[in-house]
Amino acid sequence: MIDFASYLRPGDGVWWGQAGAEPSVLVDALLDQVASIGPVRAFFGLTWNGRLTRELPDELTVLSYGGLGELRFLSRHGRLDVVPCHYSSLPRMFAAGMLPCDVGLVQVSAPDAEGMVSLGIGVEYIADALAHTRLLVAEINHRMPATRGAPRLPLDAFAATVETDRPLLEAVPRESDAVDRTIAEHVASLVHDGDVIQVGVGTLPTAVLEALGAHSDLDVHSGMITDGVLDLVEKGVVTGARKEIDQGLVVTGAALGSTALYDRLADYPVEFRPASYTHAPEVLSHLRSLVSVNSAIEVDLLGQVGAEIRRGVRIGAVGGQVDFSRAASLTGARSVIALRSESGGESTITPVLHGRVVTTARVDVDAVVTEHGVARLTGQTVAESARRLIHIAAPHHQEQLHKNLVEQEDLR
């Protein structure tokens, strides 16, 4: 196993890949050794590593761009330091040394005939961090696919390697219910044939992709893709034929889904690009028919979106939501926020954001969707936007929201 004391000094910083691309064998080894190394700062994104919730050493400080997966537990217990930022900012933050980048831990594919390995299903911020990292350590997983477009690295790029043959972590969403499907149908009504779509990960985004099955000539440019995207490619719904750039290609930074998704990536026109491409404003501005579909925790009557904090705990992130919402609203087709009208018996359409943090500004949101309908906000007055949002709230919360509308001066 890797002796991290040979590569990390007290006070150093380390980063690693997220989700299915997390090099968990290396991460576990680091957790075993960090107490004897001294204080170390670590940056990473979405993780399902349960050890981080059970035995996080005091010597390890965890930084992330949000509270995704098991990071919610760390947030709840005061062990998570969040660096709020747009996902598109991560490349320049690594370049400027603002994020830990002494050592990078990556999970890569087995070497090809030329001795090169691929970053596989997790390119995103990893590809941008490589050039600014002192040394790299790799988990060479024989089940990691060598993906199209992903950077290829020679074995001598790594200070040390370990070989594994383990399944990639899967993320299979729960089965969508009637509410999810109703919201998805409303969202699908806002998508036109030939549009370029960006959609997130989870049960509701999966339902949205399923609801797009009757469309034609759709294109995809997204931070992550799931099984649902490849299903639409397979059905001939996603063709990329009308895309202004990268015609015929699904462009993404990562794949997150089932083993079946990972195994069939090579059979489809999917290209993996770094965050400096997938989320770059100058790239997104070329996609004139971009439709962004993002989720939220709550939306206030001004149309401001909260997608990070619930009951004082960070459970989300700014991530790429603002990058895509702003591009879709300004230079693309339309920006959509989709959410259930209730959570835990409380209205998600609220007079003010309970989490107090605005993730996406009201001017970057063209429409808000719940199971009760679509509130189109662009071009509306403050008061009319509030009335439209109340109309799509859960019916038994609408009377109180109307009272709030009358009482709040900034909503009149």
mmCIF file of C-alpha atoms in Angstrom, residues 92-400:
data_model
loop_
_atom_site.group_PDB
_atom_site.id
_atom_site.type_symbol
_atom_site.label_atom_id
_atom_site.label_comp_id
_atom_site.label_asym_id
_atom_site.label_seq_id
_atom_site.Cartn_x
_atom_site.Cartn_y
_atom_site.Cartn_z
ATOM 1 C CA ARG A 92 -8.715 29.108 -11.911
ATOM 2 C CA MET A 93 -8.843 28.477 -8.156
ATOM 3 C CA PHE A 94 -6.559 25.471 -8.592
ATOM 4 C CA ALA A 95 -4.330 27.515 -10.885
ATOM 5 C CA ALA A 96 -4.062 30.267 -8.283
ATOM 6 C CA GLY A 97 -3.283 27.842 -5.454
ATOM 7 C CA MET A 98 -6.490 28.702 -3.623
ATOM 8 C CA LEU A 99 -7.391 25.016 -3.285
ATOM 9 C CA PRO A 100 -5.223 22.189 -1.884
ATOM 10 C CA CYS A 101 -3.026 20.894 -4.691
ATOM 11 C CA ASP A 102 0.213 19.453 -3.312
ATOM 12 C CA VAL A 103 -0.910 15.884 -4.000
ATOM 13 C CA GLY A 104 -3.703 14.605 -6.244
ATOM 14 C CA LEU A 105 -5.372 11.199 -5.929
ATOM 15 C CA VAL A 106 -6.973 9.834 -9.095
ATOM 16 C CA GLN A 107 -8.724 6.708 -10.254
ATOM 17 C CA VAL A 108 -7.758 5.789 -13.812
ATOM 18 C CA SER A 109 -8.230 3.068 -16.398
ATOM 19 C CA ALA A 110 -5.763 0.280 -17.125
ATOM 20 C CA PRO A 111 -2.960 1.281 -19.529
ATOM 21 C CA ASP A 112 -3.659 0.926 -23.229
ATOM 22 C CA ALA A 113 -1.233 -0.471 -25.808
ATOM 23 C CA GLU A 114 0.737 2.771 -25.656
ATOM 24 C CA GLY A 115 0.999 2.686 -21.877
ATOM 25 C CA MET A 116 -1.486 5.540 -21.408
ATOM 26 C CA VAL A 117 -4.290 5.627 -18.839
ATOM 27 C CA SER A 118 -7.570 7.560 -18.960
ATOM 28 C CA LEU A 119 -9.361 9.606 -16.311
ATOM 29 C CA GLY A 120 -12.440 7.634 -17.312
ATOM 30 C CA ILE A 121 -15.812 8.745 -15.931
ATOM 31 C CA GLY A 122 -14.486 11.617 -13.788
ATOM 32 C CA VAL A 123 -12.750 14.320 -15.811
ATOM 33 C CA GLU A 124 -14.400 17.563 -14.578
ATOM 34 C CA TYR A 125 -12.261 19.516 -12.048
ATOM 35 C CA ILE A 126 -9.622 16.756 -11.935
ATOM 36 C CA ALA A 127 -8.338 17.454 -15.442
ATOM 37 C CA ASP A 128 -7.951 21.144 -14.601
ATOM 38 C CA ALA A 129 -6.139 20.469 -11.325
ATOM 39 C CA LEU A 130 -3.497 18.156 -12.833
ATOM 40 C CA ALA A 131 -1.208 20.871 -14.184
ATOM 41 C CA HIS A 132 -1.068 22.641 -10.812
ATOM 42 C CA THR A 133 -0.393 19.622 -8.612
ATOM 43 C CA ARG A 134 3.071 18.709 -7.313
ATOM 44 C CA LEU A 135 2.618 14.963 -7.611
ATOM 45 C CA LEU A 136 -0.048 12.423 -8.463
ATOM 46 C CA VAL A 137 -0.930 9.042 -7.006
ATOM 47 C CA ALA A 138 -3.192 6.710 -8.985
ATOM 48 C CA GLU A 139 -5.534 3.829 -8.359
ATOM 49 C CA ILE A 140 -5.437 1.875 -11.620
ATOM 50 C CA ASN A 141 -8.837 0.200 -11.708
ATOM 51 C CA HIS A 142 -9.219 -2.388 -14.447
ATOM 52 C CA ARG A 143 -12.957 -1.699 -14.518
ATOM 53 C CA MET A 144 -12.613 2.015 -15.178
ATOM 54 C CA PRO A 145 -13.457 2.614 -18.849
ATOM 55 C CA ALA A 146 -11.110 4.590 -21.061
ATOM 56 C CA THR A 147 -13.504 7.297 -22.181
ATOM 57 C CA ARG A 148 -13.533 9.414 -25.301
ATOM 58 C CA GLY A 149 -12.145 12.913 -24.886
ATOM 59 C CA ALA A 150 -10.765 12.249 -21.406
ATOM 60 C CA PRO A 151 -7.107 13.185 -20.830
ATOM 61 C CA ARG A 152 -4.654 10.301 -21.252
ATOM 62 C CA LEU A 153 -1.636 10.157 -18.982
ATOM 63 C CA PRO A 154 1.555 8.078 -19.114
ATOM 64 C CA LEU A 155 2.318 5.861 -16.146
ATOM 65 C CA ASP A 156 5.390 7.933 -15.333
ATOM 66 C CA ALA A 157 3.064 10.856 -14.533
ATOM 67 C CA PHE A 158 2.406 9.169 -11.178
ATOM 68 C CA ALA A 159 4.678 9.060 -8.166
ATOM 69 C CA ALA A 160 3.002 5.824 -7.091
ATOM 70 C CA THR A 161 0.211 3.501 -8.210
ATOM 71 C CA VAL A 162 -1.916 0.680 -6.866
ATOM 72 C CA GLU A 163 -3.918 -1.727 -9.019
ATOM 73 C CA THR A 164 -7.502 -2.772 -8.297
ATOM 74 C CA ASP A 165 -10.286 -4.608 -10.061
ATOM 75 C CA ARG A 166 -13.419 -3.381 -8.320
ATOM 76 C CA PRO A 167 -16.816 -2.235 -9.568
ATOM 77 C CA LEU A 168 -17.247 1.512 -9.910
ATOM 78 C CA LEU A 169 -19.630 3.019 -7.381
ATOM 79 C CA GLU A 170 -23.160 3.234 -8.732
ATOM 80 C CA ALA A 171 -25.835 5.886 -8.231
ATOM 81 C CA VAL A 172 -29.221 4.479 -9.095
ATOM 82 C CA PRO A 173 -32.032 6.909 -8.151
ATOM 83 C CA ARG A 174 -35.187 5.788 -6.398
ATOM 84 C CA GLU A 175 -38.174 5.012 -8.565
ATOM 85 C CA SER A 176 -39.980 8.175 -9.596
ATOM 86 C CA ASP A 177 -43.508 8.637 -8.269
ATOM 87 C CA ALA A 178 -46.569 10.418 -9.645
ATOM 88 C CA VAL A 179 -45.388 13.800 -8.372
ATOM 89 C CA ASP A 180 -41.998 13.425 -10.042
ATOM 90 C CA ARG A 181 -43.634 12.406 -13.300
ATOM 91 C CA THR A 182 -46.068 15.322 -13.247
ATOM 92 C CA ILE A 183 -43.250 17.815 -12.662
ATOM 93 C CA ALA A 184 -41.266 16.141 -15.432
ATOM 94 C CA GLU A 185 -44.128 16.496 -17.907
ATOM 95 C CA HIS A 186 -44.363 20.206 -17.131
ATOM 96 C CA VAL A 187 -40.618 20.583 -17.673
ATOM 97 C CA ALA A 188 -40.780 18.627 -20.930
ATOM 98 C CA SER A 189 -43.373 21.105 -22.207
ATOM 99 C CA LEU A 190 -40.721 23.825 -21.936
ATOM 100 C CA VAL A 191 -38.216 21.914 -24.074
ATOM 101 C CA HIS A 192 -38.451 22.252 -27.852
ATOM 102 C CA ASP A 193 -37.197 19.877 -30.503
ATOM 103 C CA GLY A 194 -33.580 20.702 -31.309
ATOM 104 C CA ASP A 195 -32.815 22.204 -27.887
ATOM 105 C CA VAL A 196 -29.557 21.549 -26.030
ATOM 106 C CA ILE A 197 -30.365 20.310 -22.548
ATOM 107 C CA GLN A 198 -28.479 20.390 -19.294
ATOM 108 C CA VAL A 199 -29.999 18.393 -16.472
ATOM 109 C CA GLY A 200 -28.782 17.274 -13.083
ATOM 110 C CA VAL A 201 -28.626 13.945 -11.291
ATOM 111 C CA GLY A 202 -31.290 12.272 -9.169
ATOM 112 C CA THR A 203 -34.828 10.989 -9.245
ATOM 113 C CA LEU A 204 -36.509 14.117 -10.621
ATOM 114 C CA PRO A 205 -33.872 14.721 -13.341
ATOM 115 C CA THR A 206 -34.252 11.071 -14.356
ATOM 116 C CA ALA A 207 -38.015 11.565 -14.646
ATOM 117 C CA VAL A 208 -37.401 14.659 -16.793
ATOM 118 C CA LEU A 209 -35.220 12.677 -19.185
ATOM 119 C CA GLU A 210 -37.896 9.988 -19.439
ATOM 120 C CA ALA A 211 -40.514 12.649 -20.191
ATOM 121 C CA LEU A 212 -38.456 13.862 -23.152
ATOM 122 C CA GLY A 213 -38.857 10.559 -24.965
ATOM 123 C CA ALA A 214 -41.238 11.984 -27.581
ATOM 124 C CA HIS A 215 -38.930 14.865 -28.562
ATOM 125 C CA SER A 216 -36.526 14.840 -31.481
ATOM 126 C CA ASP A 217 -33.032 16.071 -32.314
ATOM 127 C CA LEU A 218 -32.188 17.040 -28.748
ATOM 128 C CA ASP A 219 -28.594 17.715 -27.763
ATOM 129 C CA VAL A 220 -26.823 17.384 -24.408
ATOM 130 C CA HIS A 221 -24.130 19.543 -22.830
ATOM 131 C CA SER A 222 -24.032 18.903 -19.093
ATOM 132 C CA GLY A 223 -21.722 18.655 -16.105
ATOM 133 C CA MET A 224 -22.787 15.057 -15.498
ATOM 134 C CA ILE A 225 -24.745 12.475 -17.448
ATOM 135 C CA THR A 226 -26.765 9.518 -16.229
ATOM 136 C CA ASP A 227 -28.305 6.370 -17.673
ATOM 137 C CA GLY A 228 -31.260 8.447 -18.872
ATOM 138 C CA VAL A 229 -29.108 10.414 -21.301
ATOM 139 C CA LEU A 230 -27.788 7.292 -23.007
ATOM 140 C CA ASP A 231 -31.325 5.909 -23.123
ATOM 141 C CA LEU A 232 -32.350 8.975 -25.152
ATOM 142 C CA VAL A 233 -29.346 8.548 -27.444
ATOM 143 C CA GLU A 234 -30.299 4.926 -27.951
ATOM 144 C CA LYS A 235 -33.880 5.902 -28.830
ATOM 145 C CA GLY A 236 -32.684 8.457 -31.372
ATOM 146 C CA VAL A 237 -34.062 11.375 -29.343
ATOM 147 C CA VAL A 238 -30.632 12.841 -28.596
ATOM 148 C CA THR A 239 -28.736 13.222 -31.854
ATOM 149 C CA GLY A 240 -26.734 16.421 -31.516
ATOM 150 C CA ALA A 241 -27.643 17.196 -35.117
ATOM 151 C CA ARG A 242 -28.616 20.832 -34.510
ATOM 152 C CA LYS A 243 -25.949 21.696 -31.960
ATOM 153 C CA GLU A 244 -24.024 24.886 -32.674
ATOM 154 C CA ILE A 245 -20.759 23.334 -31.443
ATOM 155 C CA ASP A 246 -19.688 19.723 -30.849
ATOM 156 C CA GLN A 247 -22.282 18.491 -33.332
ATOM 157 C CA GLY A 248 -23.257 14.875 -32.894
ATOM 158 C CA LEU A 249 -21.636 14.666 -29.462
ATOM 159 C CA VAL A 250 -22.919 14.412 -25.917
ATOM 160 C CA VAL A 251 -20.500 16.593 -23.936
ATOM 161 C CA THR A 252 -20.052 16.059 -20.210
ATOM 162 C CA GLY A 253 -17.507 16.155 -17.417
ATOM 163 C CA ALA A 254 -18.577 12.991 -15.622
ATOM 164 C CA ALA A 255 -20.872 9.983 -15.709
ATOM 165 C CA LEU A 256 -22.880 8.968 -12.665
ATOM 166 C CA GLY A 257 -25.224 6.014 -12.765
ATOM 167 C CA SER A 258 -25.264 2.254 -13.089
ATOM 168 C CA THR A 259 -22.576 -0.218 -14.109
ATOM 169 C CA ALA A 260 -24.524 -0.633 -17.344
ATOM 170 C CA LEU A 261 -23.986 3.074 -18.043
ATOM 171 C CA TYR A 262 -20.240 2.836 -17.470
ATOM 172 C CA ASP A 263 -19.942 -0.319 -19.571
ATOM 173 C CA ARG A 264 -21.655 1.145 -22.641
ATOM 174 C CA LEU A 265 -20.063 4.589 -22.755
ATOM 175 C CA ALA A 266 -17.644 3.459 -25.452
ATOM 176 C CA ASP A 267 -20.558 2.570 -27.733
ATOM 177 C CA TYR A 268 -21.975 6.104 -27.848
ATOM 178 C CA PRO A 269 -20.747 9.539 -29.000
ATOM 179 C CA VAL A 270 -20.000 10.826 -25.503
ATOM 180 C CA GLU A 271 -17.013 13.109 -24.932
ATOM 181 C CA PHE A 272 -15.627 13.902 -21.489
ATOM 182 C CA ARG A 273 -14.210 17.399 -21.060
ATOM 183 C CA PRO A 274 -12.759 19.355 -18.120
ATOM 184 C CA ALA A 275 -14.787 21.889 -16.161
ATOM 185 C CA SER A 276 -12.852 24.643 -17.923
ATOM 186 C CA TYR A 277 -14.781 23.595 -21.048
ATOM 187 C CA THR A 278 -18.120 22.176 -19.871
ATOM 188 C CA HIS A 279 -18.930 25.134 -17.618
ATOM 189 C CA ALA A 280 -17.060 27.962 -19.347
ATOM 190 C CA PRO A 281 -19.240 31.002 -20.152
ATOM 191 C CA GLU A 282 -17.514 31.470 -23.504
ATOM 192 C CA VAL A 283 -18.398 27.885 -24.477
ATOM 193 C CA LEU A 284 -21.963 27.978 -23.182
ATOM 194 C CA SER A 285 -22.633 31.254 -25.000
ATOM 195 C CA HIS A 286 -22.384 29.375 -28.307
ATOM 196 C CA LEU A 287 -25.315 27.137 -27.327
ATOM 197 C CA ARG A 288 -28.168 29.412 -28.392
ATOM 198 C CA SER A 289 -30.824 26.764 -27.724
ATOM 199 C CA LEU A 290 -29.547 25.773 -24.276
ATOM 200 C CA VAL A 291 -32.222 24.777 -21.766
ATOM 201 C CA SER A 292 -30.946 24.303 -18.222
ATOM 202 C CA VAL A 293 -33.027 22.212 -15.817
ATOM 203 C CA ASN A 294 -31.918 22.390 -12.202
ATOM 204 C CA SER A 295 -33.366 21.454 -8.833
ATOM 205 C CA ALA A 296 -33.762 23.491 -5.659
ATOM 206 C CA ILE A 297 -34.554 23.220 -1.986
ATOM 207 C CA GLU A 298 -36.765 26.316 -2.020
ATOM 208 C CA VAL A 299 -37.744 29.351 -4.073
ATOM 209 C CA ASP A 300 -38.896 32.589 -2.460
ATOM 210 C CA LEU A 301 -41.606 34.924 -3.746
ATOM 211 C CA LEU A 302 -38.974 37.116 -5.390
ATOM 212 C CA GLY A 303 -37.932 34.138 -7.499
ATOM 213 C CA GLN A 304 -34.614 33.655 -5.712
ATOM 214 C CA VAL A 305 -33.427 30.057 -5.541
ATOM 215 C CA GLY A 306 -31.951 28.296 -2.510
ATOM 216 C CA ALA A 307 -30.208 25.027 -3.345
ATOM 217 C CA GLU A 308 -27.605 24.656 -0.611
ATOM 218 C CA ILE A 309 -28.916 24.685 2.965
ATOM 219 C CA ARG A 310 -31.816 23.003 4.729
ATOM 220 C CA ARG A 311 -32.377 23.456 8.467
ATOM 221 C CA GLY A 312 -28.843 24.745 8.928
ATOM 222 C CA VAL A 313 -27.171 21.810 7.174
ATOM 223 C CA ARG A 314 -25.447 22.044 3.813
ATOM 224 C CA ILE A 315 -27.034 19.419 1.595
ATOM 225 C CA GLY A 316 -26.365 20.972 -1.799
ATOM 226 C CA ALA A 317 -23.999 23.275 -3.639
ATOM 227 C CA VAL A 318 -23.796 26.180 -6.012
ATOM 228 C CA GLY A 319 -22.089 23.734 -8.342
ATOM 229 C CA GLY A 320 -22.864 24.335 -11.978
ATOM 230 C CA GLN A 321 -26.411 25.595 -11.409
ATOM 231 C CA VAL A 322 -25.585 29.268 -11.831
ATOM 232 C CA ASP A 323 -23.159 28.641 -14.700
ATOM 233 C CA PHE A 324 -25.863 26.901 -16.703
ATOM 234 C CA SER A 325 -28.877 28.899 -15.497
ATOM 235 C CA ARG A 326 -27.245 32.212 -16.355
ATOM 236 C CA ALA A 327 -26.048 31.008 -19.755
ATOM 237 C CA ALA A 328 -29.447 29.517 -20.602
ATOM 238 C CA SER A 329 -31.253 32.692 -19.577
ATOM 239 C CA LEU A 330 -28.850 35.205 -21.151
ATOM 240 C CA THR A 331 -27.560 33.612 -24.344
ATOM 241 C CA GLY A 332 -29.495 30.349 -24.549
ATOM 242 C CA ALA A 333 -33.173 29.429 -24.664
ATOM 243 C CA ARG A 334 -34.498 29.231 -21.107
ATOM 244 C CA SER A 335 -33.526 28.479 -17.519
ATOM 245 C CA VAL A 336 -35.807 26.157 -15.533
ATOM 246 C CA ILE A 337 -35.899 25.380 -11.806
ATOM 247 C CA ALA A 338 -37.918 22.269 -10.911
ATOM 248 C CA LEU A 339 -38.928 21.166 -7.420
ATOM 249 C CA ARG A 340 -41.736 19.580 -5.436
ATOM 250 C CA SER A 341 -44.160 22.063 -3.913
ATOM 251 C CA GLU A 342 -43.679 20.558 -0.446
ATOM 252 C CA SER A 343 -40.873 19.028 1.591
ATOM 253 C CA GLY A 344 -41.499 17.590 5.030
ATOM 254 C CA GLY A 345 -44.956 19.171 5.053
ATOM 255 C CA GLU A 346 -43.514 22.653 4.460
ATOM 256 C CA SER A 347 -44.007 24.736 1.347
ATOM 257 C CA THR A 348 -40.940 24.996 -0.877
ATOM 258 C CA ILE A 349 -42.389 28.223 -2.294
ATOM 259 C CA THR A 350 -41.605 30.552 0.600
ATOM 260 C CA PRO A 351 -41.888 34.254 1.489
ATOM 261 C CA VAL A 352 -38.144 34.304 2.231
ATOM 262 C CA LEU A 353 -35.434 31.670 1.901
ATOM 263 C CA HIS A 354 -35.180 29.743 5.162
ATOM 264 C CA GLY A 355 -31.577 28.855 4.344
ATOM 265 C CA ARG A 356 -30.888 32.607 3.910
ATOM 266 C CA VAL A 357 -28.423 31.859 1.099
ATOM 267 C CA VAL A 358 -29.341 32.750 -2.480
ATOM 268 C CA THR A 359 -27.857 30.228 -4.904
ATOM 269 C CA THR A 360 -29.368 31.476 -8.153
ATOM 270 C CA ALA A 361 -30.523 35.043 -8.625
ATOM 271 C CA ARG A 362 -34.094 35.709 -9.694
ATOM 272 C CA VAL A 363 -32.972 37.321 -12.970
ATOM 273 C CA ASP A 364 -31.336 34.039 -14.011
ATOM 274 C CA VAL A 365 -34.560 32.035 -13.718
ATOM 275 C CA ASP A 366 -37.028 31.973 -16.599
ATOM 276 C CA ALA A 367 -39.476 29.453 -15.150
ATOM 277 C CA VAL A 368 -40.154 27.600 -11.913
ATOM 278 C CA VAL A 369 -41.962 24.264 -12.093
ATOM 279 C CA THR A 370 -43.779 22.202 -9.463
ATOM 280 C CA GLU A 371 -46.365 19.477 -9.793
ATOM 281 C CA HIS A 372 -48.987 22.251 -9.784
ATOM 282 C CA GLY A 373 -47.770 23.933 -12.936
ATOM 283 C CA VAL A 374 -45.282 26.330 -14.502
ATOM 284 C CA ALA A 375 -44.569 29.866 -13.290
ATOM 285 C CA ARG A 376 -43.003 31.804 -16.158
ATOM 286 C CA LEU A 377 -41.126 34.717 -14.602
ATOM 287 C CA THR A 378 -39.201 36.416 -17.385
ATOM 288 C CA GLY A 379 -40.617 39.836 -18.255
ATOM 289 C CA GLN A 380 -42.980 39.903 -15.278
ATOM 290 C CA THR A 381 -43.172 42.483 -12.529
ATOM 291 C CA VAL A 382 -42.103 41.599 -9.014
ATOM 292 C CA ALA A 383 -45.724 41.363 -7.865
ATOM 293 C CA GLU A 384 -46.846 39.291 -10.852
ATOM 294 C CA SER A 385 -43.907 36.903 -10.441
ATOM 295 C CA ALA A 386 -44.891 36.388 -6.804
ATOM 296 C CA ARG A 387 -48.510 35.695 -7.783
ATOM 297 C CA ARG A 388 -47.395 33.157 -10.374
ATOM 298 C CA LEU A 389 -45.180 31.403 -7.859
ATOM 299 C CA ILE A 390 -48.034 31.237 -5.352
ATOM 300 C CA HIS A 391 -50.200 29.670 -8.066
ATOM 301 C CA ILE A 392 -47.832 26.672 -8.322
ATOM 302 C CA ALA A 393 -47.440 26.253 -4.550
ATOM 303 C CA ALA A 394 -49.297 23.478 -2.748
ATOM 304 C CA PRO A 395 -52.956 24.645 -2.573
ATOM 305 C CA HIS A 396 -53.171 24.510 1.226
ATOM 306 C CA HIS A 397 -50.200 26.885 1.519
ATOM 307 C CA GLN A 398 -51.457 29.438 -0.971
ATOM 308 C CA GLU A 399 -53.645 31.479 1.386
ATOM 309 C CA GLN A 400 -50.756 32.129 3.768
#
